[in-house]
Amino acid sequence: MRDKRFNENQLRAISGGEGPLLIAAGPGSGKTTVLTHRIKYIIEELGAKPGSILVMTFSRAAAEEMKERFLGMKIRDADKVCFGTFHSVFFGILRTAYGSMAPGYIFGEDAEDQIRFDEMLKLAEELLKEREDICKSIRSRYRWILIDEFQDIDDLQYEIVRLIAPPDTHPNITVVGDDDQSIYAFRGANPRIMMNFENDYQGTEKVILDVNYRSGREIVSAASKLIEHNNNRIRKTIVSARGNVSDVKILEFEDTRSEYEYLVSDIEQSVRSGGRENDIAVLHRNNMQPWQLTCLLKERKLENVHVMTFHKSKGLEFSEVWIIDACDGVTPDRKAVTAEDIEEERRLFYVAMTRARDRLRICRGRIHRSRITKRSRFTEEVCG
């Protein structure tokens, strides 16, 4: 398969054959485009029926966006491909097995709107283990399974995946994600699942999407220096497709007030020079930080600058990104004590850094909430 729109590794990922395929996709590497073209390839080149393809991800918005992009490719019977979240897919399994009792009695008509997802998945796991006929029916119907954001999978979800796509059958399963962006341990996400996938599914083909089309070289280099300090990860060497077009600065101020005033003044200058407010983001580790900053932004009539947590920024991108309060005790969070905790915090900082396309600022005030702070170890690692 040759297509000048894609680089070599993207083409390898799109045109993989039958059997298990692991796609480790770095930030800004075009994974959604690759995934939708992989589905197209499975139908048009490998002869799969659209109705035999199941695509799962972790949020309704992501599933709907992927489906919309795929339908826009104008493939025959494209609407027969099943797109859904883990919860909606396995809620459907329960509904089929239990009839009206499952949606009405246990979870309500829309499983996506219910805070009891784990109980539902546990029931689905028990059902699949007890009812081999249902398990075989699902395996027979869905000959091709693709999972996006695989780094966010938890142990229970993975157990269900292994039931419908048993490793010893060499199934047609494609998993896509970036273990370096696994930031939901508090929800049970286990990045080791992705790292161990090749061991669980023998004969897995692995492709690394290592070209970042979003960020300039300086941002990619700085972020790579940071994440290389994590030991438990799939090793990648990410390169920028954009060259030396970006700017990274680490700034220190006397106190938080000085930090925020400089930030707001700099953003005002950026906007006067032609920058767009809604293409600028200020990212912070937790929700306790930004009240003083948001007041300043309102005073200067800036609403459209995005102010959000590291977690909420995942999947987004901006021309200019500010990471504020980069001091120990904030990032990494003071509650992060184990080596595993610190690696999760580092992944979170990495996600924040890689939201930037052109301009990245990492800053702190030496005095934060009336106490003297130390520079974040992550800043030190970026400098190194």
Short mmCIF file of N, CA and C in Angstrom, two decimals, residues 26-29 181 211-224 238-249 278-283 306 308-310 312-324 347-362 382:
data_model
loop_
_atom_site.label_atom_id
_atom_site.label_comp_id
_atom_site.label_asym_id
_atom_site.label_seq_id
_atom_site.Cartn_x
_atom_site.Cartn_y
_atom_site.Cartn_z
N GLY A 26 2.49 8.20 19.46
CA GLY A 26 2.96 9.37 20.19
C GLY A 26 2.02 10.55 20.01
N PRO A 27 2.22 11.63 20.79
CA PRO A 27 1.36 12.82 20.68
C PRO A 27 1.40 13.41 19.28
N GLY A 28 0.23 13.83 18.79
CA GLY A 28 0.18 14.51 17.50
C GLY A 28 0.58 13.67 16.31
N SER A 29 0.47 12.33 16.45
CA SER A 29 0.96 11.44 15.39
C SER A 29 -0.13 10.99 14.43
N GLN A 181 0.80 8.61 27.85
CA GLN A 181 -0.31 9.51 28.17
C GLN A 181 -1.38 8.81 29.02
N VAL A 211 6.17 10.20 14.59
CA VAL A 211 6.29 11.54 14.02
C VAL A 211 5.17 12.42 14.57
N ASN A 212 5.55 13.51 15.25
CA ASN A 212 4.60 14.45 15.82
C ASN A 212 4.35 15.57 14.80
N TYR A 213 3.11 15.68 14.33
CA TYR A 213 2.75 16.69 13.35
C TYR A 213 2.20 17.95 14.01
N ARG A 214 2.09 17.94 15.33
CA ARG A 214 1.50 19.06 16.06
C ARG A 214 2.55 20.06 16.53
N SER A 215 3.52 19.58 17.26
CA SER A 215 4.44 20.46 17.99
C SER A 215 5.75 20.68 17.25
N GLY A 216 6.32 21.86 17.44
CA GLY A 216 7.63 22.14 16.89
C GLY A 216 8.71 21.33 17.57
N ARG A 217 9.90 21.31 16.96
CA ARG A 217 10.98 20.44 17.41
C ARG A 217 11.40 20.73 18.86
N GLU A 218 11.44 22.00 19.23
CA GLU A 218 11.88 22.35 20.58
C GLU A 218 10.94 21.80 21.64
N ILE A 219 9.64 21.83 21.37
CA ILE A 219 8.65 21.29 22.31
C ILE A 219 8.76 19.78 22.39
N VAL A 220 8.88 19.13 21.25
CA VAL A 220 9.02 17.67 21.22
C VAL A 220 10.27 17.24 21.97
N SER A 221 11.37 17.96 21.76
CA SER A 221 12.63 17.63 22.43
C SER A 221 12.52 17.77 23.94
N ALA A 222 11.92 18.87 24.39
CA ALA A 222 11.77 19.10 25.83
C ALA A 222 10.88 18.05 26.47
N ALA A 223 9.76 17.72 25.82
CA ALA A 223 8.84 16.71 26.35
C ALA A 223 9.49 15.34 26.38
N SER A 224 10.30 15.03 25.37
CA SER A 224 10.99 13.74 25.32
C SER A 224 12.00 13.61 26.44
N ILE A 238 10.40 10.16 19.56
CA ILE A 238 9.46 11.00 18.82
C ILE A 238 10.22 12.14 18.13
N VAL A 239 9.88 12.38 16.87
CA VAL A 239 10.48 13.48 16.12
C VAL A 239 9.37 14.41 15.63
N SER A 240 9.72 15.66 15.42
CA SER A 240 8.76 16.64 14.93
C SER A 240 8.82 16.73 13.41
N ALA A 241 7.65 16.81 12.80
CA ALA A 241 7.59 16.99 11.34
C ALA A 241 7.70 18.46 10.97
N ARG A 242 7.68 19.35 11.99
CA ARG A 242 7.57 20.79 11.71
C ARG A 242 8.89 21.53 11.77
N GLY A 243 9.93 20.93 12.33
CA GLY A 243 11.22 21.61 12.38
C GLY A 243 11.31 22.61 13.51
N ASN A 244 12.31 23.52 13.41
CA ASN A 244 12.57 24.50 14.48
C ASN A 244 11.64 25.70 14.35
N VAL A 245 10.41 25.51 14.76
CA VAL A 245 9.42 26.59 14.61
C VAL A 245 8.78 26.95 15.94
N SER A 246 9.23 26.32 17.04
CA SER A 246 8.58 26.54 18.32
C SER A 246 9.54 27.18 19.32
N ASP A 247 9.00 27.47 20.49
CA ASP A 247 9.73 28.25 21.48
C ASP A 247 9.36 27.72 22.87
N VAL A 248 10.36 27.32 23.64
CA VAL A 248 10.13 26.82 25.00
C VAL A 248 10.91 27.69 25.97
N LYS A 249 10.23 28.19 27.01
CA LYS A 249 10.90 28.97 28.05
C LYS A 249 10.45 28.51 29.43
N ASN A 278 -8.54 32.18 21.91
CA ASN A 278 -9.02 30.81 22.08
C ASN A 278 -8.03 29.76 21.60
N ASP A 279 -6.83 30.22 21.17
CA ASP A 279 -5.77 29.28 20.81
C ASP A 279 -4.64 29.34 21.85
N ILE A 280 -4.99 29.86 23.04
CA ILE A 280 -4.05 29.96 24.16
C ILE A 280 -4.64 29.22 25.35
N ALA A 281 -3.82 28.43 26.03
CA ALA A 281 -4.30 27.69 27.20
C ALA A 281 -3.35 27.87 28.37
N VAL A 282 -3.95 28.01 29.56
CA VAL A 282 -3.20 28.01 30.82
C VAL A 282 -3.58 26.73 31.55
N LEU A 283 -2.59 25.89 31.79
CA LEU A 283 -2.85 24.58 32.35
C LEU A 283 -2.30 24.50 33.78
N HIS A 306 -8.23 29.67 27.46
CA HIS A 306 -8.65 28.45 28.16
C HIS A 306 -7.83 28.26 29.43
N MET A 308 -7.54 25.43 32.32
CA MET A 308 -8.04 24.08 32.64
C MET A 308 -6.94 23.23 33.28
N THR A 309 -7.38 22.11 33.85
CA THR A 309 -6.43 21.20 34.48
C THR A 309 -5.67 20.41 33.41
N PHE A 310 -4.55 19.84 33.82
CA PHE A 310 -3.80 18.95 32.92
C PHE A 310 -4.72 17.86 32.39
N LYS A 312 -7.97 17.73 31.94
CA LYS A 312 -8.97 18.16 30.97
C LYS A 312 -8.37 18.56 29.63
N SER A 313 -7.07 18.84 29.62
CA SER A 313 -6.44 19.26 28.37
C SER A 313 -6.14 18.10 27.44
N LYS A 314 -6.21 16.87 27.95
CA LYS A 314 -5.83 15.71 27.14
C LYS A 314 -6.69 15.64 25.88
N GLY A 315 -6.02 15.43 24.75
CA GLY A 315 -6.71 15.34 23.47
C GLY A 315 -6.87 16.68 22.77
N LEU A 316 -6.53 17.79 23.46
CA LEU A 316 -6.66 19.11 22.87
C LEU A 316 -5.30 19.63 22.40
N GLU A 317 -5.31 20.73 21.66
CA GLU A 317 -4.06 21.35 21.25
C GLU A 317 -4.26 22.85 21.11
N PHE A 318 -3.18 23.59 21.36
CA PHE A 318 -3.23 25.05 21.33
C PHE A 318 -1.92 25.58 20.75
N SER A 319 -1.99 26.75 20.15
CA SER A 319 -0.77 27.37 19.65
C SER A 319 0.18 27.70 20.80
N GLU A 320 -0.39 28.20 21.89
CA GLU A 320 0.41 28.65 23.03
C GLU A 320 -0.09 28.01 24.32
N VAL A 321 0.81 27.45 25.09
CA VAL A 321 0.45 26.80 26.36
C VAL A 321 1.33 27.34 27.48
N TRP A 322 0.68 27.68 28.59
CA TRP A 322 1.36 28.06 29.82
C TRP A 322 1.09 26.99 30.87
N ILE A 323 2.14 26.45 31.45
CA ILE A 323 2.00 25.54 32.60
C ILE A 323 2.40 26.35 33.84
N ILE A 324 1.44 26.57 34.73
CA ILE A 324 1.70 27.44 35.88
C ILE A 324 2.02 26.65 37.14
N ARG A 347 3.76 11.60 33.56
CA ARG A 347 2.95 11.43 32.35
C ARG A 347 1.96 12.59 32.21
N LEU A 348 1.42 13.03 33.34
CA LEU A 348 0.46 14.13 33.33
C LEU A 348 1.12 15.43 32.88
N PHE A 349 2.33 15.68 33.35
CA PHE A 349 3.09 16.86 32.93
C PHE A 349 3.43 16.77 31.44
N TYR A 350 3.74 15.56 30.99
CA TYR A 350 4.04 15.31 29.57
C TYR A 350 2.82 15.62 28.71
N VAL A 351 1.65 15.21 29.14
CA VAL A 351 0.43 15.52 28.41
C VAL A 351 0.25 17.03 28.31
N ALA A 352 0.47 17.75 29.41
CA ALA A 352 0.33 19.20 29.40
C ALA A 352 1.31 19.85 28.41
N MET A 353 2.56 19.40 28.43
CA MET A 353 3.56 19.98 27.53
C MET A 353 3.22 19.75 26.07
N THR A 354 2.74 18.57 25.75
CA THR A 354 2.52 18.21 24.34
C THR A 354 1.20 18.72 23.79
N ARG A 355 0.49 19.56 24.55
CA ARG A 355 -0.69 20.25 24.00
C ARG A 355 -0.25 21.42 23.13
N ALA A 356 1.01 21.89 23.29
CA ALA A 356 1.48 23.11 22.62
C ALA A 356 1.98 22.82 21.22
N ARG A 357 1.59 23.69 20.29
CA ARG A 357 2.11 23.60 18.92
C ARG A 357 3.34 24.48 18.73
N ASP A 358 3.25 25.74 19.18
CA ASP A 358 4.28 26.73 18.82
C ASP A 358 5.02 27.33 20.01
N ARG A 359 4.33 27.53 21.09
CA ARG A 359 4.90 28.26 22.21
C ARG A 359 4.56 27.56 23.52
N LEU A 360 5.59 27.27 24.31
CA LEU A 360 5.38 26.61 25.60
C LEU A 360 6.11 27.39 26.68
N ARG A 361 5.38 27.74 27.75
CA ARG A 361 5.95 28.43 28.89
C ARG A 361 5.69 27.61 30.16
N ILE A 362 6.75 27.34 30.91
CA ILE A 362 6.62 26.63 32.19
C ILE A 362 7.09 27.60 33.27
N VAL A 382 13.30 18.60 32.29
CA VAL A 382 13.15 19.24 30.98
C VAL A 382 14.43 19.99 30.63
#
